[in-house]
Amino acid sequence: MDTSVTTPEILTFGRFSISVAGKRVAINWPDETLKVFFCSLLSPLDLFFSWDRLSRAMWDEPASITSRQRMDERYTRPLKSFLIRELGFNPLITGSEGIHINQQMIHVDAFEFYSTLLAGLRLLSLDDDDAAHEKFSRADTLYTGIYLPGISGKIIDHTRNDLEALYQTAVMDDARHTRSHRL
């Protein structure tokens, strides 16, 4: 597969789906826990996850050599194999400190939403209201429903709540502010 031409698209708002060149992939996950682990890595609020954070999120225990080995056996290696089979490559970057998704190899709507929203807030702080409104409008079109509905985990639930709050305070407030100035 030529990854430079076909970038996998991951939708997280309103539903969870992964597609490559318009075709849905990763439909049948080996197990739900592996899916939750992968979806936890999709949080745009944390671009890097330490092994300690993941161990605490998955098992309520701090990272140790044993928990790291267990995580590698139960999640990391099976997830890499699954992603290679489904996507044709492995977008995970692992190291001694933690793991993250290579954002240059995939497109995640939540990453785009978050970066667009932050750009809008930055523009707003610079008093560039029109440009900020454009960013908030783009963020509004990306937010097509709650983040990863039907999938639950500590990191996912935290991300869902924070993205909903950001959406309400930035995007919806901008829309109300824009409407009130038009009246």
mmCIF file of C-alpha atoms in Angstrom:
data_model
loop_
_atom_site.group_PDB
_atom_site.id
_atom_site.type_symbol
_atom_site.label_atom_id
_atom_site.label_comp_id
_atom_site.label_asym_id
_atom_site.label_seq_id
_atom_site.Cartn_x
_atom_site.Cartn_y
_atom_site.Cartn_z
ATOM 1 C CA MET A 1 0.000 0.000 0.000
ATOM 2 C CA ASP A 2 1.334 3.450 -0.884
ATOM 3 C CA THR A 3 0.725 5.407 2.332
ATOM 4 C CA SER A 4 1.699 8.688 0.710
ATOM 5 C CA VAL A 5 -1.371 8.447 -1.518
ATOM 6 C CA THR A 6 -3.901 6.771 0.774
ATOM 7 C CA THR A 7 -3.892 8.280 4.226
ATOM 8 C CA PRO A 8 -6.192 6.430 6.627
ATOM 9 C CA GLU A 9 -9.087 8.564 7.849
ATOM 10 C CA ILE A 10 -10.245 8.063 11.443
ATOM 11 C CA LEU A 11 -13.596 9.514 12.459
ATOM 12 C CA THR A 12 -14.185 9.930 16.179
ATOM 13 C CA PHE A 13 -17.058 12.428 16.377
ATOM 14 C CA GLY A 14 -20.547 10.965 16.279
ATOM 15 C CA ARG A 15 -19.179 7.497 15.458
ATOM 16 C CA PHE A 16 -15.916 5.596 15.298
ATOM 17 C CA SER A 17 -14.673 4.407 11.951
ATOM 18 C CA ILE A 18 -11.429 3.936 10.088
ATOM 19 C CA SER A 19 -11.290 4.055 6.311
ATOM 20 C CA VAL A 20 -8.597 3.867 3.676
ATOM 21 C CA ALA A 21 -9.345 5.253 0.205
ATOM 22 C CA GLY A 22 -13.034 5.447 1.153
ATOM 23 C CA LYS A 23 -13.265 1.787 2.234
ATOM 24 C CA ARG A 24 -13.963 1.002 5.893
ATOM 25 C CA VAL A 25 -11.286 -1.070 7.582
ATOM 26 C CA ALA A 26 -10.689 -2.260 11.149
ATOM 27 C CA ILE A 27 -14.312 -3.291 11.511
ATOM 28 C CA ASN A 28 -13.719 -6.522 13.436
ATOM 29 C CA TRP A 29 -11.368 -5.839 16.330
ATOM 30 C CA PRO A 30 -9.700 -8.831 18.021
ATOM 31 C CA ASP A 31 -11.261 -7.715 21.314
ATOM 32 C CA GLU A 32 -12.906 -4.653 22.836
ATOM 33 C CA THR A 33 -9.999 -3.891 25.192
ATOM 34 C CA LEU A 34 -7.598 -3.559 22.266
ATOM 35 C CA LYS A 35 -10.045 -1.168 20.596
ATOM 36 C CA VAL A 36 -10.299 0.910 23.800
ATOM 37 C CA PHE A 37 -6.500 0.997 24.070
ATOM 38 C CA PHE A 38 -6.187 2.249 20.469
ATOM 39 C CA CYS A 39 -8.995 4.777 20.883
ATOM 40 C CA SER A 40 -7.293 6.105 24.018
ATOM 41 C CA LEU A 41 -4.301 6.978 21.852
ATOM 42 C CA LEU A 42 -6.559 9.085 19.597
ATOM 43 C CA SER A 43 -6.989 11.808 22.212
ATOM 44 C CA PRO A 44 -5.903 15.121 20.713
ATOM 45 C CA LEU A 45 -5.390 16.476 24.225
ATOM 46 C CA ASP A 46 -2.428 14.158 24.816
ATOM 47 C CA LEU A 47 -0.130 13.759 21.851
ATOM 48 C CA PHE A 48 2.128 11.410 23.814
ATOM 49 C CA PHE A 49 1.156 8.821 26.425
ATOM 50 C CA SER A 50 3.628 7.677 29.055
ATOM 51 C CA TRP A 51 3.598 4.020 30.018
ATOM 52 C CA ASP A 52 2.707 5.130 33.539
ATOM 53 C CA ARG A 53 -0.374 7.023 32.381
ATOM 54 C CA LEU A 54 -1.539 4.077 30.291
ATOM 55 C CA SER A 55 -0.908 1.584 33.085
ATOM 56 C CA ARG A 56 -2.905 3.718 35.496
ATOM 57 C CA ALA A 57 -5.711 4.161 32.955
ATOM 58 C CA MET A 58 -5.915 0.488 32.000
ATOM 59 C CA TRP A 59 -5.171 -1.233 35.327
ATOM 60 C CA ASP A 60 -5.228 1.428 38.071
ATOM 61 C CA GLU A 61 -1.586 0.758 38.887
ATOM 62 C CA PRO A 62 1.652 2.647 38.313
ATOM 63 C CA ALA A 63 3.977 1.493 35.582
ATOM 64 C CA SER A 64 6.542 -1.113 36.416
ATOM 65 C CA ILE A 65 8.710 -3.476 34.425
ATOM 66 C CA THR A 66 6.021 -6.129 34.829
ATOM 67 C CA SER A 67 3.139 -3.858 33.780
ATOM 68 C CA ARG A 68 5.131 -2.611 30.788
ATOM 69 C CA GLN A 69 5.794 -6.199 29.664
ATOM 70 C CA ARG A 70 2.135 -7.082 30.204
ATOM 71 C CA MET A 71 1.046 -4.005 28.214
ATOM 72 C CA ASP A 72 3.395 -4.939 25.412
ATOM 73 C CA GLU A 73 2.084 -8.526 25.320
ATOM 74 C CA ARG A 74 -1.622 -7.707 25.675
ATOM 75 C CA TYR A 75 -1.903 -4.445 23.765
ATOM 76 C CA THR A 76 1.083 -3.029 21.919
ATOM 77 C CA ARG A 77 2.209 -6.050 19.902
ATOM 78 C CA PRO A 78 -1.329 -7.274 19.040
ATOM 79 C CA LEU A 79 -2.372 -3.713 18.115
ATOM 80 C CA LYS A 80 0.638 -3.244 15.837
ATOM 81 C CA SER A 81 -0.123 -6.562 14.094
ATOM 82 C CA PHE A 82 -3.800 -5.647 13.723
ATOM 83 C CA LEU A 83 -3.014 -2.194 12.313
ATOM 84 C CA ILE A 84 -0.488 -3.582 9.841
ATOM 85 C CA ARG A 85 -3.098 -6.083 8.646
ATOM 86 C CA GLU A 86 -5.855 -3.458 8.406
ATOM 87 C CA LEU A 87 -3.942 -0.345 7.285
ATOM 88 C CA GLY A 88 -0.913 -1.865 5.635
ATOM 89 C CA PHE A 89 1.464 -0.168 8.074
ATOM 90 C CA ASN A 90 1.935 0.593 11.766
ATOM 91 C CA PRO A 91 1.187 4.235 12.746
ATOM 92 C CA LEU A 92 2.267 3.707 16.379
ATOM 93 C CA ILE A 93 5.537 5.090 17.637
ATOM 94 C CA THR A 94 6.737 3.408 20.812
ATOM 95 C CA GLY A 95 9.736 4.183 22.931
ATOM 96 C CA SER A 96 11.104 3.652 26.388
ATOM 97 C CA GLU A 97 9.021 6.526 27.755
ATOM 98 C CA GLY A 98 5.683 5.858 26.053
ATOM 99 C CA ILE A 99 3.655 5.665 22.874
ATOM 100 C CA HIS A 100 1.933 7.958 20.386
ATOM 101 C CA ILE A 101 0.360 7.934 16.947
ATOM 102 C CA ASN A 102 2.317 9.275 14.012
ATOM 103 C CA GLN A 103 -0.054 12.044 12.926
ATOM 104 C CA GLN A 104 1.670 12.444 9.571
ATOM 105 C CA MET A 105 0.609 8.942 8.562
ATOM 106 C CA ILE A 106 -3.101 9.196 9.439
ATOM 107 C CA HIS A 107 -5.847 11.812 9.610
ATOM 108 C CA VAL A 108 -7.961 11.951 12.759
ATOM 109 C CA ASP A 109 -10.913 14.340 12.825
ATOM 110 C CA ALA A 110 -10.382 15.000 16.558
ATOM 111 C CA PHE A 111 -6.791 16.133 15.933
ATOM 112 C CA GLU A 112 -7.996 18.520 13.221
ATOM 113 C CA PHE A 113 -10.860 19.769 15.418
ATOM 114 C CA TYR A 114 -8.563 20.468 18.350
ATOM 115 C CA SER A 115 -5.843 22.205 16.340
ATOM 116 C CA THR A 116 -8.453 24.293 14.479
ATOM 117 C CA LEU A 117 -10.119 25.269 17.749
ATOM 118 C CA LEU A 118 -6.782 26.256 19.307
ATOM 119 C CA ALA A 119 -5.943 28.320 16.224
ATOM 120 C CA GLY A 120 -9.300 30.079 16.589
ATOM 121 C CA LEU A 121 -8.621 30.861 20.244
ATOM 122 C CA ARG A 122 -5.169 32.199 19.364
ATOM 123 C CA LEU A 123 -6.655 34.437 16.665
ATOM 124 C CA LEU A 124 -9.321 35.620 19.085
ATOM 125 C CA SER A 125 -6.623 36.584 21.604
ATOM 126 C CA LEU A 126 -4.986 38.630 18.825
ATOM 127 C CA ASP A 127 -8.330 40.436 18.216
ATOM 128 C CA ASP A 128 -8.701 38.893 14.764
ATOM 129 C CA ASP A 129 -12.380 38.099 15.222
ATOM 130 C CA ASP A 130 -13.150 37.338 11.560
ATOM 131 C CA ALA A 131 -10.314 34.826 11.193
ATOM 132 C CA ALA A 132 -11.191 33.301 14.573
ATOM 133 C CA HIS A 133 -14.818 32.936 13.467
ATOM 134 C CA GLU A 134 -13.652 31.069 10.335
ATOM 135 C CA LYS A 135 -11.673 28.635 12.506
ATOM 136 C CA PHE A 136 -14.587 28.142 14.881
ATOM 137 C CA SER A 137 -16.915 27.533 11.937
ATOM 138 C CA ARG A 138 -14.535 24.864 10.629
ATOM 139 C CA ALA A 139 -14.362 23.275 14.098
ATOM 140 C CA ASP A 140 -18.166 23.276 14.189
ATOM 141 C CA THR A 141 -18.361 21.314 10.928
ATOM 142 C CA LEU A 142 -15.892 18.745 12.313
ATOM 143 C CA TYR A 143 -17.823 18.234 15.557
ATOM 144 C CA THR A 144 -20.569 15.952 14.223
ATOM 145 C CA GLY A 145 -21.495 14.383 17.562
ATOM 146 C CA ILE A 146 -19.939 13.300 20.818
ATOM 147 C CA TYR A 147 -16.408 11.937 20.826
ATOM 148 C CA LEU A 148 -16.170 8.141 20.432
ATOM 149 C CA PRO A 149 -19.775 7.330 21.376
ATOM 150 C CA GLY A 150 -20.263 3.891 22.881
ATOM 151 C CA ILE A 151 -16.576 3.477 23.713
ATOM 152 C CA SER A 152 -15.547 4.015 27.305
ATOM 153 C CA GLY A 153 -12.260 4.180 29.152
ATOM 154 C CA LYS A 154 -10.620 6.621 31.550
ATOM 155 C CA ILE A 155 -8.703 8.536 28.874
ATOM 156 C CA ILE A 156 -11.596 8.445 26.388
ATOM 157 C CA ASP A 157 -14.159 9.650 28.941
ATOM 158 C CA HIS A 158 -11.849 12.470 30.079
ATOM 159 C CA THR A 159 -11.210 13.494 26.462
ATOM 160 C CA ARG A 160 -14.927 13.354 25.618
ATOM 161 C CA ASN A 161 -15.776 15.694 28.510
ATOM 162 C CA ASP A 162 -12.982 18.144 27.704
ATOM 163 C CA LEU A 163 -13.767 18.280 23.963
ATOM 164 C CA GLU A 164 -17.464 18.817 24.713
ATOM 165 C CA ALA A 165 -16.579 21.674 27.093
ATOM 166 C CA LEU A 166 -14.236 23.245 24.539
ATOM 167 C CA TYR A 167 -16.888 22.926 21.849
ATOM 168 C CA GLN A 168 -19.523 24.555 24.044
ATOM 169 C CA THR A 169 -17.346 27.418 25.272
ATOM 170 C CA ALA A 170 -15.525 28.289 22.057
ATOM 171 C CA VAL A 171 -17.567 27.199 19.074
ATOM 172 C CA MET A 172 -21.091 27.599 20.428
ATOM 173 C CA ASP A 173 -20.249 30.889 22.178
ATOM 174 C CA ASP A 174 -18.784 32.155 18.894
ATOM 175 C CA ALA A 175 -21.966 31.176 17.048
ATOM 176 C CA ARG A 176 -24.145 32.978 19.641
ATOM 177 C CA HIS A 177 -21.859 36.014 19.521
ATOM 178 C CA THR A 178 -21.972 36.105 15.700
ATOM 179 C CA ARG A 179 -25.790 35.830 15.654
ATOM 180 C CA SER A 180 -26.190 38.630 18.213
ATOM 181 C CA HIS A 181 -24.018 40.986 16.122
ATOM 182 C CA ARG A 182 -26.109 40.292 13.017
ATOM 183 C CA LEU A 183 -29.359 41.318 14.728
#
